[in-house]
Amino acid sequence: MCKRFLLCFHDLSVWNFRTVVPVLGTLKDLCGRAFSVLVIPCTDGADERTVAEFREALHLLVADGFELSLHGYKHNAEFSQGRSYFGLMSMNLTGGEAEFAGLSEFESGRLLREAESAWKQLFAGGERPAAFIPPTWYSNRFLPHQVRNMGMLYENRFMVVKANGKRYFSPVTSFAGIPDALMNTAFGFGKFILDLPVGLPRIALHPVDFPDRKAKVYDLVRAALGSDRKLALYSEL
């Protein structure tokens, strides 16, 4: 079986799509094919014209071969009576971005349905998300089952799980939130997981990586493309 890796660009939203979409294009040129893009679907607070342009940009990405997935609802956690102490700690550790961390079964399901509803408003034509990835990968014990029940692939920091229950060991490397002093360590870890004889390594990129860390990001992507692994999409697993 051919060894593969995933390239996933996180956090595409109504607030940043004008600057992110050109970055996606240059990365596609580097890779020779499109890859997976994680969309924050909430458009609350955006004017109608911007939402319409965002919707059009998403449809153009799909037409260009990009695979779009659902990345939470707002990507920002709200205080909830149904959030555990672990969830509250996760919120603090991630600057409030651990949206699904430690939620109760009811609250997790409610927020997941909100995310699905926002997605459907962006894709009136019925485009389905290829996967659901909780922001910062912090989750709760109910979310994986809820996501799979909705027919979507689910991932955490170490695993990718298809809707049918098939699992892949999938370590991830990311530069987001990494201090400059640890950039070489993060790059080394990325090389390490690409060189492993098993598993499905993921390279997770974020808008904050560009432009300051573009050179390092491109070096890692080139290393992945030059390895014995093939760039894959979630839908190809």
Short mmCIF file of N, CA, C and O in Angstrom, two decimals, residues 137-220:
data_model
loop_
_atom_site.label_atom_id
_atom_site.label_comp_id
_atom_site.label_asym_id
_atom_site.label_seq_id
_atom_site.Cartn_x
_atom_site.Cartn_y
_atom_site.Cartn_z
N TRP A 137 -7.94 20.77 18.21
CA TRP A 137 -8.03 19.32 18.45
C TRP A 137 -8.48 18.96 19.87
O TRP A 137 -8.59 17.77 20.19
N TYR A 138 -8.76 19.93 20.73
CA TYR A 138 -9.32 19.61 22.04
C TYR A 138 -10.79 19.27 21.86
O TYR A 138 -11.52 19.99 21.17
N SER A 139 -11.24 18.21 22.53
CA SER A 139 -12.57 17.69 22.24
C SER A 139 -13.30 17.33 23.54
O SER A 139 -13.00 17.84 24.61
N ASN A 140 -14.25 16.44 23.42
CA ASN A 140 -14.95 15.86 24.56
C ASN A 140 -15.28 14.41 24.21
O ASN A 140 -15.13 13.99 23.06
N ARG A 141 -15.72 13.65 25.18
CA ARG A 141 -15.87 12.21 24.93
C ARG A 141 -17.06 11.86 24.05
O ARG A 141 -17.20 10.72 23.61
N PHE A 142 -17.93 12.82 23.78
CA PHE A 142 -19.12 12.55 22.97
C PHE A 142 -18.93 12.93 21.49
O PHE A 142 -19.57 12.37 20.61
N LEU A 143 -18.07 13.89 21.24
CA LEU A 143 -17.95 14.46 19.90
C LEU A 143 -17.55 13.45 18.82
O LEU A 143 -18.15 13.46 17.73
N PRO A 144 -16.56 12.58 19.03
CA PRO A 144 -16.18 11.65 17.95
C PRO A 144 -17.37 10.82 17.46
O PRO A 144 -17.56 10.67 16.25
N HIS A 145 -18.17 10.31 18.38
CA HIS A 145 -19.32 9.49 18.01
C HIS A 145 -20.37 10.35 17.30
O HIS A 145 -20.98 9.92 16.31
N GLN A 146 -20.60 11.57 17.78
CA GLN A 146 -21.58 12.46 17.17
C GLN A 146 -21.19 12.79 15.73
O GLN A 146 -22.04 12.83 14.84
N VAL A 147 -19.91 13.06 15.52
CA VAL A 147 -19.43 13.39 14.18
C VAL A 147 -19.59 12.20 13.24
O VAL A 147 -20.08 12.34 12.11
N ARG A 148 -19.21 11.04 13.68
CA ARG A 148 -19.31 9.86 12.83
C ARG A 148 -20.77 9.51 12.54
O ARG A 148 -21.09 9.02 11.45
N ASN A 149 -21.65 9.77 13.48
CA ASN A 149 -23.08 9.53 13.24
C ASN A 149 -23.63 10.43 12.15
O ASN A 149 -24.65 10.12 11.52
N MET A 150 -22.96 11.56 11.93
CA MET A 150 -23.37 12.48 10.87
C MET A 150 -22.67 12.17 9.55
O MET A 150 -22.77 12.92 8.58
N GLY A 151 -21.93 11.05 9.53
CA GLY A 151 -21.31 10.59 8.29
C GLY A 151 -20.00 11.26 7.94
O GLY A 151 -19.56 11.20 6.78
N MET A 152 -19.36 11.90 8.92
CA MET A 152 -18.11 12.61 8.65
C MET A 152 -16.92 11.91 9.29
O MET A 152 -17.04 11.28 10.33
N LEU A 153 -15.77 12.07 8.67
CA LEU A 153 -14.51 11.65 9.26
C LEU A 153 -14.18 12.60 10.41
O LEU A 153 -14.49 13.79 10.36
N TYR A 154 -13.55 12.06 11.45
CA TYR A 154 -13.19 12.84 12.64
C TYR A 154 -11.70 12.69 12.89
O TYR A 154 -11.13 11.61 12.67
N GLU A 155 -11.06 13.76 13.36
CA GLU A 155 -9.66 13.63 13.73
C GLU A 155 -9.36 14.32 15.05
O GLU A 155 -10.01 15.32 15.41
N ASN A 156 -8.39 13.78 15.76
CA ASN A 156 -7.83 14.44 16.93
C ASN A 156 -6.33 14.61 16.68
O ASN A 156 -5.87 14.51 15.55
N ARG A 157 -5.59 14.87 17.72
CA ARG A 157 -4.17 15.17 17.52
C ARG A 157 -3.35 13.96 17.07
O ARG A 157 -2.29 14.13 16.46
N PHE A 158 -3.85 12.77 17.31
CA PHE A 158 -3.06 11.58 16.99
C PHE A 158 -3.76 10.56 16.11
O PHE A 158 -3.14 9.61 15.66
N MET A 159 -5.06 10.75 15.86
CA MET A 159 -5.81 9.76 15.11
C MET A 159 -6.72 10.42 14.09
O MET A 159 -7.21 11.54 14.30
N VAL A 160 -6.95 9.71 12.99
CA VAL A 160 -7.99 10.05 12.02
C VAL A 160 -8.93 8.86 11.98
O VAL A 160 -8.48 7.71 11.81
N VAL A 161 -10.23 9.11 12.15
CA VAL A 161 -11.22 8.03 12.23
C VAL A 161 -12.31 8.28 11.20
O VAL A 161 -12.99 9.30 11.25
N LYS A 162 -12.48 7.35 10.28
CA LYS A 162 -13.51 7.47 9.27
C LYS A 162 -14.89 7.20 9.88
O LYS A 162 -14.99 6.63 10.97
N ALA A 163 -15.94 7.58 9.16
CA ALA A 163 -17.30 7.38 9.67
C ALA A 163 -17.60 5.91 9.92
O ALA A 163 -18.39 5.57 10.81
N ASN A 164 -16.96 5.02 9.16
CA ASN A 164 -17.20 3.58 9.34
C ASN A 164 -16.38 2.98 10.48
O ASN A 164 -16.43 1.77 10.71
N GLY A 165 -15.60 3.82 11.17
CA GLY A 165 -14.83 3.36 12.31
C GLY A 165 -13.38 3.00 12.01
O GLY A 165 -12.60 2.74 12.94
N LYS A 166 -12.99 3.00 10.74
CA LYS A 166 -11.60 2.68 10.41
C LYS A 166 -10.68 3.77 10.93
O LYS A 166 -10.93 4.96 10.73
N ARG A 167 -9.60 3.37 11.59
CA ARG A 167 -8.71 4.30 12.27
C ARG A 167 -7.33 4.33 11.62
O ARG A 167 -6.84 3.31 11.14
N TYR A 168 -6.73 5.54 11.65
CA TYR A 168 -5.37 5.72 11.17
C TYR A 168 -4.57 6.44 12.26
O TYR A 168 -5.00 7.49 12.75
N PHE A 169 -3.44 5.87 12.61
CA PHE A 169 -2.51 6.59 13.47
C PHE A 169 -1.98 7.76 12.66
O PHE A 169 -1.38 7.59 11.59
N SER A 170 -2.20 8.99 13.16
CA SER A 170 -1.92 10.16 12.33
C SER A 170 -1.38 11.31 13.18
O SER A 170 -2.11 12.23 13.56
N PRO A 171 -0.08 11.30 13.48
CA PRO A 171 0.51 12.41 14.23
C PRO A 171 0.53 13.67 13.38
O PRO A 171 0.60 13.60 12.15
N VAL A 172 0.45 14.81 14.04
CA VAL A 172 0.36 16.07 13.31
C VAL A 172 1.47 17.02 13.75
O VAL A 172 1.87 17.05 14.91
N THR A 173 1.99 17.77 12.79
CA THR A 173 2.93 18.84 13.10
C THR A 173 2.30 20.16 12.70
O THR A 173 1.62 20.26 11.68
N SER A 174 2.52 21.17 13.53
CA SER A 174 1.94 22.49 13.30
C SER A 174 2.90 23.55 13.81
O SER A 174 3.59 23.34 14.82
N PHE A 175 2.94 24.69 13.13
CA PHE A 175 3.79 25.79 13.56
C PHE A 175 3.02 26.86 14.32
O PHE A 175 3.63 27.76 14.91
N ALA A 176 1.70 26.79 14.30
CA ALA A 176 0.88 27.82 14.94
C ALA A 176 1.10 27.81 16.45
O ALA A 176 1.02 26.76 17.10
N GLY A 177 1.35 28.97 17.02
CA GLY A 177 1.54 29.09 18.46
C GLY A 177 2.90 28.66 18.94
O GLY A 177 3.17 28.69 20.15
N ILE A 178 3.78 28.25 18.03
CA ILE A 178 5.12 27.81 18.40
C ILE A 178 6.04 29.02 18.46
O ILE A 178 6.14 29.78 17.49
N PRO A 179 6.74 29.23 19.58
CA PRO A 179 7.70 30.35 19.63
C PRO A 179 8.79 30.19 18.59
O PRO A 179 9.14 29.07 18.20
N ASP A 180 9.35 31.30 18.15
CA ASP A 180 10.40 31.25 17.13
C ASP A 180 11.57 30.36 17.57
O ASP A 180 12.20 29.70 16.73
N ALA A 181 11.86 30.35 18.86
CA ALA A 181 12.98 29.56 19.36
C ALA A 181 12.76 28.06 19.18
O ALA A 181 13.72 27.28 19.20
N LEU A 182 11.49 27.64 18.99
CA LEU A 182 11.18 26.22 18.85
C LEU A 182 10.81 25.83 17.42
O LEU A 182 10.39 24.71 17.17
N MET A 183 10.99 26.76 16.49
CA MET A 183 10.62 26.47 15.12
C MET A 183 11.43 25.31 14.53
O MET A 183 10.89 24.44 13.84
N ASN A 184 12.71 25.27 14.81
CA ASN A 184 13.53 24.18 14.29
C ASN A 184 13.10 22.84 14.89
O ASN A 184 13.14 21.80 14.21
N THR A 185 12.68 22.86 16.15
CA THR A 185 12.18 21.64 16.79
C THR A 185 10.90 21.17 16.12
O THR A 185 10.73 19.97 15.85
N ALA A 186 10.00 22.11 15.84
CA ALA A 186 8.74 21.76 15.17
C ALA A 186 9.01 21.21 13.77
O ALA A 186 8.39 20.23 13.34
N PHE A 187 9.95 21.83 13.07
CA PHE A 187 10.31 21.35 11.74
C PHE A 187 10.92 19.95 11.84
O PHE A 187 10.59 19.06 11.04
N GLY A 188 11.78 19.74 12.82
CA GLY A 188 12.39 18.42 13.00
C GLY A 188 11.36 17.36 13.31
O GLY A 188 11.46 16.21 12.84
N PHE A 189 10.35 17.72 14.12
CA PHE A 189 9.29 16.75 14.42
C PHE A 189 8.51 16.41 13.15
O PHE A 189 8.14 15.26 12.93
N GLY A 190 8.25 17.43 12.33
CA GLY A 190 7.56 17.17 11.07
C GLY A 190 8.34 16.19 10.20
O GLY A 190 7.76 15.27 9.61
N LYS A 191 9.66 16.39 10.10
CA LYS A 191 10.49 15.46 9.34
C LYS A 191 10.46 14.06 9.95
O LYS A 191 10.43 13.06 9.23
N PHE A 192 10.46 14.02 11.28
CA PHE A 192 10.46 12.73 11.97
C PHE A 192 9.21 11.92 11.64
O PHE A 192 9.29 10.73 11.32
N ILE A 193 8.03 12.55 11.72
CA ILE A 193 6.81 11.78 11.46
C ILE A 193 6.68 11.41 9.99
O ILE A 193 6.07 10.38 9.66
N LEU A 194 7.25 12.23 9.11
CA LEU A 194 7.25 11.85 7.69
C LEU A 194 8.13 10.65 7.42
O LEU A 194 7.86 9.85 6.51
N ASP A 195 9.17 10.49 8.21
CA ASP A 195 10.12 9.39 8.02
C ASP A 195 9.70 8.10 8.72
O ASP A 195 10.33 7.06 8.52
N LEU A 196 8.65 8.17 9.53
CA LEU A 196 8.18 6.96 10.20
C LEU A 196 7.74 5.93 9.16
O LEU A 196 7.15 6.28 8.15
N PRO A 197 7.98 4.66 9.43
CA PRO A 197 7.58 3.63 8.46
C PRO A 197 6.08 3.36 8.44
O PRO A 197 5.59 2.67 7.55
N VAL A 198 5.38 3.86 9.44
CA VAL A 198 3.94 3.63 9.54
C VAL A 198 3.23 4.96 9.78
O VAL A 198 3.85 5.99 10.04
N GLY A 199 1.91 4.91 9.71
CA GLY A 199 1.11 6.07 10.07
C GLY A 199 0.79 6.98 8.89
O GLY A 199 1.28 6.80 7.77
N LEU A 200 -0.06 7.96 9.19
CA LEU A 200 -0.53 8.93 8.21
C LEU A 200 -0.23 10.33 8.75
O LEU A 200 -1.06 10.97 9.38
N PRO A 201 0.99 10.82 8.56
CA PRO A 201 1.35 12.12 9.13
C PRO A 201 0.54 13.25 8.49
O PRO A 201 0.21 13.21 7.31
N ARG A 202 0.27 14.27 9.33
CA ARG A 202 -0.44 15.47 8.86
C ARG A 202 0.45 16.69 9.05
O ARG A 202 1.09 16.84 10.09
N ILE A 203 0.44 17.56 8.06
CA ILE A 203 1.04 18.89 8.18
C ILE A 203 -0.12 19.87 8.27
O ILE A 203 -0.89 20.00 7.32
N ALA A 204 -0.24 20.54 9.40
CA ALA A 204 -1.34 21.48 9.63
C ALA A 204 -0.81 22.90 9.53
O ALA A 204 0.00 23.33 10.36
N LEU A 205 -1.26 23.62 8.53
CA LEU A 205 -0.85 25.00 8.33
C LEU A 205 -1.97 25.95 8.76
O LEU A 205 -3.14 25.58 8.76
N HIS A 206 -1.59 27.18 9.11
CA HIS A 206 -2.54 28.18 9.58
C HIS A 206 -2.24 29.53 8.94
O HIS A 206 -1.08 29.80 8.57
N PRO A 207 -3.23 30.40 8.85
CA PRO A 207 -2.97 31.73 8.29
C PRO A 207 -1.85 32.48 9.00
O PRO A 207 -1.11 33.23 8.36
N VAL A 208 -1.70 32.25 10.32
CA VAL A 208 -0.67 32.98 11.06
C VAL A 208 0.74 32.54 10.68
O VAL A 208 1.72 33.20 11.04
N ASP A 209 0.86 31.45 9.92
CA ASP A 209 2.18 31.01 9.47
C ASP A 209 2.73 31.90 8.35
O ASP A 209 3.93 31.85 8.05
N PHE A 210 1.84 32.69 7.74
CA PHE A 210 2.23 33.47 6.56
C PHE A 210 2.12 34.96 6.85
O PHE A 210 1.16 35.40 7.48
N PRO A 211 3.07 35.77 6.41
CA PRO A 211 4.23 35.38 5.59
C PRO A 211 5.49 35.07 6.38
O PRO A 211 6.46 34.57 5.81
N ASP A 212 5.52 35.33 7.69
CA ASP A 212 6.77 35.30 8.44
C ASP A 212 7.44 33.92 8.44
O ASP A 212 8.68 33.83 8.44
N ARG A 213 6.64 32.85 8.43
CA ARG A 213 7.21 31.51 8.49
C ARG A 213 7.05 30.75 7.18
O ARG A 213 7.18 29.53 7.14
N LYS A 214 6.80 31.48 6.14
CA LYS A 214 6.56 30.86 4.84
C LYS A 214 7.72 29.98 4.41
O LYS A 214 7.51 28.86 3.93
N ALA A 215 8.95 30.45 4.56
CA ALA A 215 10.10 29.68 4.09
C ALA A 215 10.19 28.34 4.81
O ALA A 215 10.45 27.30 4.17
N LYS A 216 9.99 28.35 6.12
CA LYS A 216 10.08 27.10 6.88
C LYS A 216 8.95 26.16 6.51
O LYS A 216 9.13 24.94 6.39
N VAL A 217 7.75 26.72 6.36
CA VAL A 217 6.59 25.91 5.95
C VAL A 217 6.85 25.26 4.60
O VAL A 217 6.64 24.05 4.41
N TYR A 218 7.34 26.05 3.64
CA TYR A 218 7.60 25.51 2.31
C TYR A 218 8.68 24.44 2.36
O TYR A 218 8.61 23.44 1.61
N ASP A 219 9.67 24.61 3.20
CA ASP A 219 10.72 23.59 3.33
C ASP A 219 10.13 22.26 3.78
O ASP A 219 10.51 21.19 3.26
N LEU A 220 9.20 22.31 4.74
CA LEU A 220 8.61 21.07 5.23
C LEU A 220 7.71 20.44 4.17
O LEU A 220 7.71 19.22 3.99
#
